[in-house]
C-alpha cells in the first residue's frame, strides 16, 4: 500500500489529469466550431492521452490496494482568441502539471516509497515531451502569424495525428 498522504496526493493528480483531459476536449470542441478540424483532432488525441494518464495512476492505486476517489472536475475555458492563445494555455498548463508531478516525486522520495517514485518517473519523462511539443507548436504558430494559408496547412498536418493507446498498466514505468 501507499501511505494515506500519498494516496490523497495521487488521487489529486488523477483529478488534475482528468481536468487536463477536459481542457483539451474543450479546445477540441472550440476548434471544430471554428472550422479547424485538424486542430480539433490534435486536441482530441490530447484528450484521450490525458485520460490514459489518469487511468495509469488509478491502476497503480488499485494494484497497491489503495482507494481511488474521483473528485469533481473544475470548469474549463470554452473559447480561445486564436490557435496561438490555445497553445499558450497548453504550455502554461503543462508546466503546472510538471510542477505537480515533481511535488509528487518529492513526496514519494520523502517516504522512501520507491515503487511510487518509479511509476512517477514515467510521468516525469512524459512531461518533458508534453512541454516540448507545446513549445514547438507555439514556435510554428509564431512564425505563421496571421498567414491564413499557414494556418490552413498546419490544420491539415494536425489532422494526421492518430491516437495510440498508452500502456496504462500499473507496473510499466
Ligand atoms: Fe498528463 Fe499533459 O499531462
mmCIF file of C-alpha atoms in Angstrom, residues 16-110:
data_model
loop_
_atom_site.group_PDB
_atom_site.id
_atom_site.type_symbol
_atom_site.label_atom_id
_atom_site.label_comp_id
_atom_site.label_asym_id
_atom_site.label_seq_id
_atom_site.Cartn_x
_atom_site.Cartn_y
_atom_site.Cartn_z
ATOM 1 C CA UNK A 16 -5.503 17.087 -12.442
ATOM 2 C CA UNK A 17 -5.076 14.665 -15.361
ATOM 3 C CA UNK A 18 -8.835 14.469 -15.873
ATOM 4 C CA UNK A 19 -9.003 18.258 -15.682
ATOM 5 C CA UNK A 20 -6.321 18.357 -18.394
ATOM 6 C CA UNK A 21 -8.418 15.957 -20.481
ATOM 7 C CA UNK A 22 -11.447 18.225 -20.013
ATOM 8 C CA UNK A 23 -9.435 21.302 -21.027
ATOM 9 C CA UNK A 24 -8.209 19.656 -24.239
ATOM 10 C CA UNK A 25 -11.672 18.327 -25.054
ATOM 11 C CA UNK A 26 -12.956 21.881 -24.712
ATOM 12 C CA UNK A 27 -10.209 23.139 -27.037
ATOM 13 C CA UNK A 28 -11.098 20.376 -29.495
ATOM 14 C CA UNK A 29 -14.768 21.399 -29.487
ATOM 15 C CA UNK A 30 -13.805 25.053 -29.878
ATOM 16 C CA UNK A 31 -11.624 24.470 -32.950
ATOM 17 C CA UNK A 32 -14.185 22.127 -34.520
ATOM 18 C CA UNK A 33 -16.637 25.024 -34.188
ATOM 19 C CA UNK A 34 -14.102 27.437 -35.690
ATOM 20 C CA UNK A 35 -13.710 25.315 -38.830
ATOM 21 C CA UNK A 36 -10.263 23.957 -37.957
ATOM 22 C CA UNK A 37 -10.809 20.174 -37.893
ATOM 23 C CA UNK A 38 -7.070 19.420 -37.774
ATOM 24 C CA UNK A 39 -6.539 21.436 -34.591
ATOM 25 C CA UNK A 40 -9.713 19.846 -33.217
ATOM 26 C CA UNK A 41 -8.279 16.407 -33.979
ATOM 27 C CA UNK A 42 -4.944 17.224 -32.331
ATOM 28 C CA UNK A 43 -6.633 18.295 -29.108
ATOM 29 C CA UNK A 44 -8.973 15.296 -29.209
ATOM 30 C CA UNK A 45 -5.936 12.979 -29.268
ATOM 31 C CA UNK A 46 -4.506 15.001 -26.376
ATOM 32 C CA UNK A 47 -7.796 14.490 -24.502
ATOM 33 C CA UNK A 48 -7.508 10.703 -24.898
ATOM 34 C CA UNK A 49 -3.879 10.735 -23.742
ATOM 35 C CA UNK A 50 -4.743 12.659 -20.577
ATOM 36 C CA UNK A 51 -7.481 10.142 -19.789
ATOM 37 C CA UNK A 52 -4.840 7.423 -20.111
ATOM 38 C CA UNK A 53 -2.578 9.296 -17.678
ATOM 39 C CA UNK A 54 -5.396 9.377 -15.128
ATOM 40 C CA UNK A 55 -6.114 5.678 -15.615
ATOM 41 C CA UNK A 56 -2.486 4.696 -15.246
ATOM 42 C CA UNK A 57 -2.401 6.376 -11.819
ATOM 43 C CA UNK A 58 -5.766 4.839 -10.884
ATOM 44 C CA UNK A 59 -4.497 1.378 -11.837
ATOM 45 C CA UNK A 60 -1.419 1.953 -9.705
ATOM 46 C CA UNK A 61 -3.527 2.839 -6.644
ATOM 47 C CA UNK A 62 -5.715 -0.229 -7.235
ATOM 48 C CA UNK A 63 -2.672 -2.507 -7.647
ATOM 49 C CA UNK A 64 -1.313 -1.249 -4.325
ATOM 50 C CA UNK A 65 -4.602 -1.912 -2.524
ATOM 51 C CA UNK A 66 -5.392 1.782 -2.137
ATOM 52 C CA UNK A 67 -8.642 3.595 -2.801
ATOM 53 C CA UNK A 68 -9.362 5.633 -5.928
ATOM 54 C CA UNK A 69 -11.503 8.666 -5.167
ATOM 55 C CA UNK A 70 -12.773 10.624 -8.118
ATOM 56 C CA UNK A 71 -13.475 14.257 -7.342
ATOM 57 C CA UNK A 72 -15.389 16.972 -9.228
ATOM 58 C CA UNK A 73 -13.598 18.414 -12.228
ATOM 59 C CA UNK A 74 -13.302 22.203 -12.305
ATOM 60 C CA UNK A 75 -14.779 24.117 -15.183
ATOM 61 C CA UNK A 76 -12.539 24.974 -18.117
ATOM 62 C CA UNK A 77 -12.463 27.807 -20.645
ATOM 63 C CA UNK A 78 -14.655 27.265 -23.671
ATOM 64 C CA UNK A 79 -13.128 29.589 -26.239
ATOM 65 C CA UNK A 80 -9.758 30.963 -27.284
ATOM 66 C CA UNK A 81 -8.968 34.088 -29.285
ATOM 67 C CA UNK A 82 -6.648 32.180 -31.622
ATOM 68 C CA UNK A 83 -4.749 28.926 -32.085
ATOM 69 C CA UNK A 84 -1.721 30.747 -30.612
ATOM 70 C CA UNK A 85 -3.640 31.553 -27.413
ATOM 71 C CA UNK A 86 -4.757 27.926 -27.083
ATOM 72 C CA UNK A 87 -1.175 26.662 -27.308
ATOM 73 C CA UNK A 88 -0.001 29.345 -24.886
ATOM 74 C CA UNK A 89 -2.580 27.997 -22.424
ATOM 75 C CA UNK A 90 -1.466 24.451 -23.231
ATOM 76 C CA UNK A 91 2.177 25.198 -22.434
ATOM 77 C CA UNK A 92 1.247 27.080 -19.256
ATOM 78 C CA UNK A 93 -0.969 24.193 -18.201
ATOM 79 C CA UNK A 94 1.643 21.516 -18.903
ATOM 80 C CA UNK A 95 4.182 23.459 -16.824
ATOM 81 C CA UNK A 96 1.742 23.394 -13.906
ATOM 82 C CA UNK A 97 1.286 19.631 -14.365
ATOM 83 C CA UNK A 98 5.069 19.199 -14.379
ATOM 84 C CA UNK A 99 5.338 21.009 -11.055
ATOM 85 C CA UNK A 100 2.577 18.814 -9.593
ATOM 86 C CA UNK A 101 4.419 15.670 -10.726
ATOM 87 C CA UNK A 102 7.647 16.997 -9.246
ATOM 88 C CA UNK A 103 5.897 17.591 -5.917
ATOM 89 C CA UNK A 104 4.593 14.018 -6.001
ATOM 90 C CA UNK A 105 8.073 12.654 -6.687
ATOM 91 C CA UNK A 106 9.392 14.693 -3.762
ATOM 92 C CA UNK A 107 6.677 13.295 -1.519
ATOM 93 C CA UNK A 108 7.352 9.676 -2.506
ATOM 94 C CA UNK A 109 11.080 10.231 -2.038
ATOM 95 C CA UNK A 110 10.489 11.673 1.418
#
